[in-house]
């Protein structure tokens, strides 16, 4: 059997072995503390659930435009203007089957054979694989803990070559929780404009920020960077709607026209029912969303205190729901994560797949009780080493 060469180049998901083993142990009756989760542990708010149910009952079960209903795109345009100070026309917006799908489509549209795509490291595991599928080459910019895992203007300039076409920017970051401030973004934008580099800005964790007075989208800074940015967001993380699979993107009309063509031939449309639920989510007050955000912050603070007590270092996350911890003193992080799971039934994600060997990602999208228990087990395991 002949397999496509680009598919053969893809690396397996770094989370797969850990999550599969955790499920296996749980099925055997083990009490697993799950720090591997990449999704909120809350239920979708009831008013959003009801909107989906009502859509089914009202017969909203047929095809929609491939890039989403006009009503939903109008609401997304209002959201971008209200929350991000970005003006997008309805025809500059595309709804996709999750923000991951939006990112994939944007990369396929903008990247070509021989191009280089800059990816700050640590990075979300799927970015490099999406770039490879476009025939382009991922080029990593290694960040460091002492700079909160954020790229500097000097690093960016040094990484650019005549093959550079795109910078992927993720703020707040998965896996580090780092958030770029306005001054940092302005310097990045200046370089990208000068070098005519497109930016794909992944903002899926935008609503989940802590200790940050204002969230800034890079496309809001000026017209020059606006014309070179595709902004990606969605309802999965903030609204606890991961399974509903609704993401969206906005950008320059030419790029979005091609993105529409791409979606026309790859997905008929995102779920019509999920679109109705997403419309309700974006139309409604964010009281429940802020309650979830506040609970995540409280859990983050608890996990930081517990990690401080056992002298595990990390960079204080300003967003998302992850702690990125330095366990390099224990050796290979894949082996460490596997041993912690097998020995004390705590699932966490090794940093290798994020481009950061020696680190592990702990999700605090679980209860405080489980956070206490999980850190207690990790502490006990380390003390026996």
Coordinates of C-alpha atoms in Angstrom, one line a residue:
X1 CA 0.0 0.0 0.0
X2 CA 1.4 3.4 -1.0
X3 CA 0.9 6.2 1.6
X4 CA 1.2 9.9 1.0
X5 CA 4.7 11.1 1.9
X6 CA 3.4 14.1 3.9
X7 CA 1.2 11.9 6.0
X8 CA 4.1 9.6 6.6
X9 CA 6.1 12.6 7.9
X10 CA 3.6 13.4 10.7
X11 CA 4.7 12.7 14.2
X12 CA 2.4 10.9 16.5
X13 CA 0.6 13.0 19.1
X14 CA 2.8 13.3 22.2
X15 CA -0.3 13.0 24.4
X16 CA -1.5 9.8 22.9
X17 CA 0.6 7.3 24.8
X18 CA -0.1 8.9 28.2
X19 CA -3.8 9.3 27.7
X20 CA -4.2 5.8 26.3
X21 CA -2.3 4.4 29.2
X22 CA -4.4 6.5 31.7
X23 CA -7.6 5.2 30.2
X24 CA -6.3 1.6 30.4
X25 CA -5.4 2.0 34.1
X26 CA -8.7 3.6 34.8
X27 CA -10.6 0.8 33.1
X28 CA -8.7 -1.6 35.4
X29 CA -10.0 0.3 38.4
X30 CA -7.1 2.6 39.2
X31 CA -7.8 6.0 40.8
X32 CA -6.3 8.3 38.1
X33 CA -5.6 12.0 38.8
X34 CA -5.8 13.5 35.4
X35 CA -3.5 16.5 34.8
X36 CA -3.4 15.7 31.1
X37 CA -6.7 17.3 30.2
X38 CA -6.8 19.9 27.4
X39 CA -10.3 21.0 28.0
X40 CA -12.5 22.6 30.8
X41 CA -14.0 20.1 33.3
X42 CA -17.2 22.2 33.4
X43 CA -20.4 21.4 31.6
X44 CA -21.5 23.7 28.7
X45 CA -23.7 26.4 30.3
X46 CA -27.4 25.4 30.2
X47 CA -28.5 28.3 28.1
X48 CA -26.1 27.2 25.4
X49 CA -27.3 23.6 25.7
X50 CA -30.9 24.8 25.3
X51 CA -30.0 26.7 22.2
X52 CA -28.7 23.6 20.6
X53 CA -31.8 21.6 21.5
X54 CA -34.0 24.3 20.2
X55 CA -32.1 24.3 16.9
X56 CA -32.8 20.6 16.5
X57 CA -36.5 21.0 17.3
X58 CA -36.8 24.0 14.9
X59 CA -35.3 22.0 12.0
X60 CA -31.9 23.7 11.9
X61 CA -30.4 20.4 10.8
X62 CA -29.5 21.1 7.2
X63 CA -26.5 22.4 5.3
X64 CA -25.3 26.0 6.0
X65 CA -22.8 28.0 4.0
X66 CA -19.4 26.2 4.3
X67 CA -18.0 29.1 6.3
X68 CA -21.0 29.4 8.7
X69 CA -24.4 31.1 8.8
X70 CA -24.6 34.8 8.2
X71 CA -26.2 35.3 11.6
X72 CA -23.2 33.6 13.4
X73 CA -20.7 35.5 11.3
X74 CA -22.4 38.8 12.1
X75 CA -22.2 38.0 15.8
X76 CA -18.5 37.1 15.5
X77 CA -17.9 40.4 13.8
X78 CA -19.6 42.1 16.7
X79 CA -17.5 40.1 19.1
X80 CA -14.2 41.0 17.4
X81 CA -15.2 44.7 17.5
X82 CA -16.3 44.6 21.1
X83 CA -13.6 42.5 22.6
X84 CA -10.6 42.9 20.4
X85 CA -11.1 46.3 18.6
X86 CA -10.8 44.6 15.2
X87 CA -13.2 45.4 12.3
X88 CA -14.0 42.4 10.2
X89 CA -16.8 42.4 7.6
X90 CA -18.9 39.2 7.5
X91 CA -17.2 38.2 4.2
X92 CA -13.8 38.3 6.0
X93 CA -14.9 35.6 8.5
X94 CA -15.1 31.9 8.3
X95 CA -16.6 29.5 10.9
X96 CA -14.8 26.1 11.0
X97 CA -15.1 22.7 12.8
X98 CA -13.1 24.0 15.8
X99 CA -10.2 26.4 16.1
X100 CA -7.9 23.6 15.2
X101 CA -9.7 23.4 11.9
X102 CA -9.5 27.1 11.5
X103 CA -5.7 27.0 12.1
X104 CA -5.3 24.1 9.7
X105 CA -7.2 25.9 6.9
X106 CA -5.2 29.1 7.4
X107 CA -1.9 27.3 7.2
X108 CA -2.9 25.4 4.1
X109 CA -4.0 28.7 2.4
X110 CA -0.9 30.7 3.4
X111 CA 2.0 28.2 3.3
X112 CA 3.5 26.6 0.2
X113 CA 6.2 24.3 -0.8
X114 CA 9.6 25.6 0.3
X115 CA 8.2 28.2 2.7
X116 CA 9.3 28.5 6.3
X117 CA 6.8 29.0 9.1
X118 CA 8.2 30.4 12.3
X119 CA 6.9 28.7 15.5
X120 CA 8.0 29.9 19.0
X121 CA 8.9 26.9 21.1
X122 CA 7.4 25.5 23.4
X123 CA 4.5 25.2 21.0
X124 CA 1.1 23.5 20.7
X125 CA 1.9 20.0 19.3
X126 CA -0.2 20.3 16.1
X127 CA 1.4 23.5 14.6
X128 CA 4.4 21.8 13.1
X129 CA 2.4 18.9 11.7
X130 CA -0.1 21.3 10.0
X131 CA 2.9 23.1 8.5
X132 CA 4.3 19.8 7.2
X133 CA 1.0 19.0 5.6
X134 CA 1.2 22.2 3.6
X135 CA 4.6 21.2 2.3
X136 CA 6.3 23.9 4.2
X137 CA 9.0 23.7 6.9
X138 CA 8.5 24.5 10.5
X139 CA 11.3 26.6 11.9
X140 CA 11.4 26.9 15.7
X141 CA 12.3 30.0 17.8
X142 CA 13.5 28.6 21.2
X143 CA 12.2 30.7 24.1
X144 CA 13.4 30.4 27.7
X145 CA 11.8 30.4 31.1
X146 CA 13.6 33.5 32.2
X147 CA 11.7 35.4 29.5
X148 CA 8.4 33.8 30.3
X149 CA 8.7 31.6 27.2
X150 CA 8.1 34.6 24.9
X151 CA 10.1 35.5 21.8
X152 CA 12.1 38.6 21.7
X153 CA 12.3 41.0 18.7
X154 CA 16.0 40.1 18.3
X155 CA 15.2 36.4 18.2
X156 CA 12.4 37.0 15.6
X157 CA 14.7 39.1 13.3
X158 CA 17.5 36.5 13.5
X159 CA 15.1 33.7 12.6
X160 CA 13.7 35.4 9.4
X161 CA 15.1 34.3 6.1
X162 CA 14.1 34.9 2.5
X163 CA 11.9 31.8 2.8
X164 CA 9.9 33.0 5.8
X165 CA 6.3 33.5 5.1
X166 CA 4.3 33.1 8.4
X167 CA 4.7 33.6 12.1
X168 CA 2.4 31.5 14.3
X169 CA 1.7 33.4 17.5
X170 CA -0.2 31.8 20.4
X171 CA -1.3 34.0 23.3
X172 CA -2.3 32.9 25.8
X173 CA 0.0 29.9 25.1
X174 CA -0.6 26.2 25.3
X175 CA 1.5 24.8 27.0
X176 CA 3.1 27.7 28.9
X177 CA 0.2 30.0 29.7
X178 CA 2.3 33.1 28.7
X179 CA 0.4 36.2 27.4
X180 CA 2.0 38.8 25.2
X181 CA 1.5 42.5 26.2
X182 CA 0.9 45.4 24.0
X183 CA 4.5 46.6 23.8
X184 CA 5.8 43.1 23.0
X185 CA 3.2 42.7 20.2
X186 CA 4.0 46.1 18.8
X187 CA 7.6 45.2 18.3
X188 CA 6.7 41.8 16.8
X189 CA 4.2 43.6 14.5
X190 CA 6.8 46.1 13.4
X191 CA 9.1 43.4 12.3
X192 CA 6.4 41.4 10.5
X193 CA 5.3 44.4 8.6
X194 CA 8.8 45.4 7.6
X195 CA 9.6 41.9 6.4
X196 CA 6.1 41.3 4.9
X197 CA 5.4 38.2 7.0
X198 CA 1.9 37.0 7.7
X199 CA 0.8 36.3 11.3
X200 CA -1.6 33.5 12.3
X201 CA -2.7 34.6 15.8
X202 CA -4.2 31.7 17.8
X203 CA -6.3 33.4 20.5
X204 CA -8.4 30.4 21.7
X205 CA -7.6 31.0 25.4
X206 CA -8.3 34.7 25.2
X207 CA -11.1 34.7 27.8
X208 CA -9.0 32.7 30.3
X209 CA -6.5 35.3 31.5
X210 CA -5.3 36.1 35.0
X211 CA -3.3 39.0 36.4
X212 CA -3.6 40.8 33.0
X213 CA -5.4 44.1 32.9
X214 CA -6.2 44.0 29.1
X215 CA -6.0 41.4 26.4
X216 CA -4.5 42.7 23.1
X217 CA -5.0 41.1 19.7
X218 CA -2.1 41.8 17.4
X219 CA -4.4 42.6 14.5
X220 CA -5.8 45.5 16.5
X221 CA -2.6 47.5 16.6
X222 CA -2.6 49.1 13.1
X223 CA -3.8 48.7 9.6
X224 CA -0.4 47.3 8.4
X225 CA -0.4 44.3 10.7
X226 CA -4.2 43.9 10.4
X227 CA -3.6 43.4 6.7
X228 CA -1.1 40.6 7.5
X229 CA -3.0 38.7 10.2
X230 CA -5.4 35.9 10.4
X231 CA -7.0 35.9 13.8
X232 CA -8.2 32.5 15.1
X233 CA -10.6 32.0 18.0
X234 CA -13.5 29.8 19.0
X235 CA -16.0 28.7 21.7
X236 CA -14.3 25.5 22.9
X237 CA -12.3 26.7 25.9
X238 CA -14.1 29.8 27.2
X239 CA -17.6 28.3 26.9
X240 CA -16.7 24.7 27.8
X241 CA -17.8 23.6 24.3
X242 CA -14.9 21.5 23.1
X243 CA -17.1 18.8 21.7
X244 CA -19.4 21.2 19.8
X245 CA -16.5 21.9 17.4
X246 CA -16.9 25.5 16.5
X247 CA -13.9 27.8 15.7
X248 CA -13.6 30.9 13.6
X249 CA -11.1 33.0 11.8
X250 CA -11.0 36.6 10.5
X251 CA -8.5 38.1 8.1
X252 CA -7.7 39.9 4.9
X253 CA -10.5 39.3 2.3
X254 CA -8.2 37.7 -0.3
X255 CA -6.9 35.2 2.1
X256 CA -10.4 34.5 3.5
X257 CA -11.8 34.0 0.0
X258 CA -9.2 31.3 -0.6
X259 CA -9.9 29.8 2.9
X260 CA -13.6 29.7 1.9
X261 CA -12.8 27.8 -1.3
X262 CA -10.7 25.4 0.7
X263 CA -13.5 24.7 3.2
X264 CA -16.0 24.4 0.3
X265 CA -14.1 21.3 -0.8
X266 CA -13.0 19.8 2.6
X267 CA -16.1 20.2 4.8
X268 CA -19.6 20.9 3.8
X269 CA -20.1 23.1 6.8
X270 CA -19.6 23.1 10.6
X271 CA -22.5 21.5 12.5
X272 CA -25.6 23.6 12.0
X273 CA -26.7 22.7 15.6
X274 CA -23.4 23.7 17.1
X275 CA -23.5 27.0 15.2
X276 CA -26.9 27.8 16.8
X277 CA -25.4 27.1 20.2
X278 CA -22.3 29.2 19.4
X279 CA -24.5 32.1 18.3
X280 CA -26.2 31.9 21.7
X281 CA -22.9 31.8 23.5
X282 CA -21.6 34.9 21.8
X283 CA -24.8 36.8 22.2
X284 CA -25.2 36.2 25.9
X285 CA -23.7 37.9 29.0
X286 CA -20.5 36.3 30.2
X287 CA -21.3 35.9 33.9
X288 CA -20.9 32.1 33.8
X289 CA -17.8 32.3 31.7
X290 CA -16.2 34.7 34.3
X291 CA -17.2 32.3 37.1
X292 CA -15.3 29.5 35.3
X293 CA -12.4 31.9 34.7
X294 CA -12.3 32.8 38.4
X295 CA -12.3 29.2 39.4
X296 CA -9.4 28.4 37.1
X297 CA -7.5 31.3 38.6
X298 CA -8.1 29.9 42.1
X299 CA -7.0 26.5 41.0
X300 CA -3.9 27.9 39.4
X301 CA -3.0 29.7 42.6
X302 CA -3.5 26.5 44.6
X303 CA -1.3 24.5 42.2
X304 CA 1.4 27.1 42.3
X305 CA 1.5 27.0 46.1
X306 CA 1.7 23.3 46.2
X307 CA 4.4 23.2 43.6
X308 CA 6.4 25.9 45.5
X309 CA 6.1 23.7 48.6
X310 CA 7.9 20.8 46.8
X311 CA 10.4 23.1 45.0
X312 CA 9.3 22.4 41.4
X313 CA 9.9 25.4 39.2
X314 CA 7.5 26.8 36.6
X315 CA 6.7 30.1 34.9
X316 CA 3.6 31.7 36.4
X317 CA 0.8 31.2 33.8
X318 CA -1.1 34.4 32.9
X319 CA -3.7 32.5 30.8
X320 CA -5.1 29.2 29.7
X321 CA -5.2 26.3 32.3
X322 CA -1.7 24.8 32.2
X323 CA 1.4 24.8 34.4
X324 CA 4.6 24.1 32.5
X325 CA 7.0 22.6 35.0
X326 CA 10.7 22.0 34.8
X327 CA 11.4 18.3 35.8
X328 CA 14.7 18.2 33.9
X329 CA 16.4 17.1 37.1
X330 CA 14.6 13.8 36.8
X331 CA 15.9 13.1 33.2
X332 CA 13.9 12.3 30.2
X333 CA 10.4 13.8 30.5
X334 CA 8.7 11.0 28.5
X335 CA 10.1 8.4 30.9
X336 CA 9.3 10.6 33.9
X337 CA 5.7 11.0 32.8
X338 CA 5.2 7.3 32.1
X339 CA 6.7 6.4 35.4
X340 CA 4.6 8.9 37.4
X341 CA 1.5 7.5 35.7
X342 CA 2.4 3.8 36.2
X343 CA 3.7 4.3 39.8
X344 CA 1.3 6.8 41.4
X345 CA -1.5 7.0 38.8
X346 CA -1.1 10.7 37.9
X347 CA -1.4 11.6 34.2
X348 CA 0.6 14.5 32.9
X349 CA 2.0 15.4 29.5
X350 CA 5.8 15.3 28.7
X351 CA 7.3 18.4 27.2
X352 CA 9.0 16.7 24.3
X353 CA 6.0 17.0 22.0
X354 CA 5.9 20.7 22.8
X355 CA 9.5 21.2 21.8
X356 CA 10.7 21.4 25.5
X357 CA 12.4 18.2 26.7
X358 CA 12.7 18.0 30.5
X359 CA 9.4 19.9 31.0
X360 CA 5.9 18.5 31.7
X361 CA 2.5 20.1 31.3
X362 CA 0.0 19.9 34.2
X363 CA -3.6 21.0 33.5
X364 CA -5.5 22.6 36.4
X365 CA -8.8 21.9 34.6
X366 CA -9.7 19.6 37.5
X367 CA -11.0 20.0 41.0
X368 CA -9.0 21.4 43.9
X369 CA -9.3 18.1 45.7
X370 CA -7.8 16.3 42.7
X371 CA -5.0 19.0 42.4
X372 CA -4.1 18.4 46.1
X373 CA -4.1 14.7 45.7
X374 CA -2.1 14.7 42.4
X375 CA 0.6 17.0 43.7
X376 CA 0.8 14.9 46.9
X377 CA 1.4 11.8 44.8
X378 CA 4.0 13.5 42.6
X379 CA 5.8 14.8 45.7
X380 CA 5.8 11.3 47.2
X381 CA 7.1 9.8 44.0
X382 CA 10.0 12.3 43.7
X383 CA 11.0 11.9 47.3
X384 CA 11.6 8.2 46.6
X385 CA 13.9 8.8 43.7

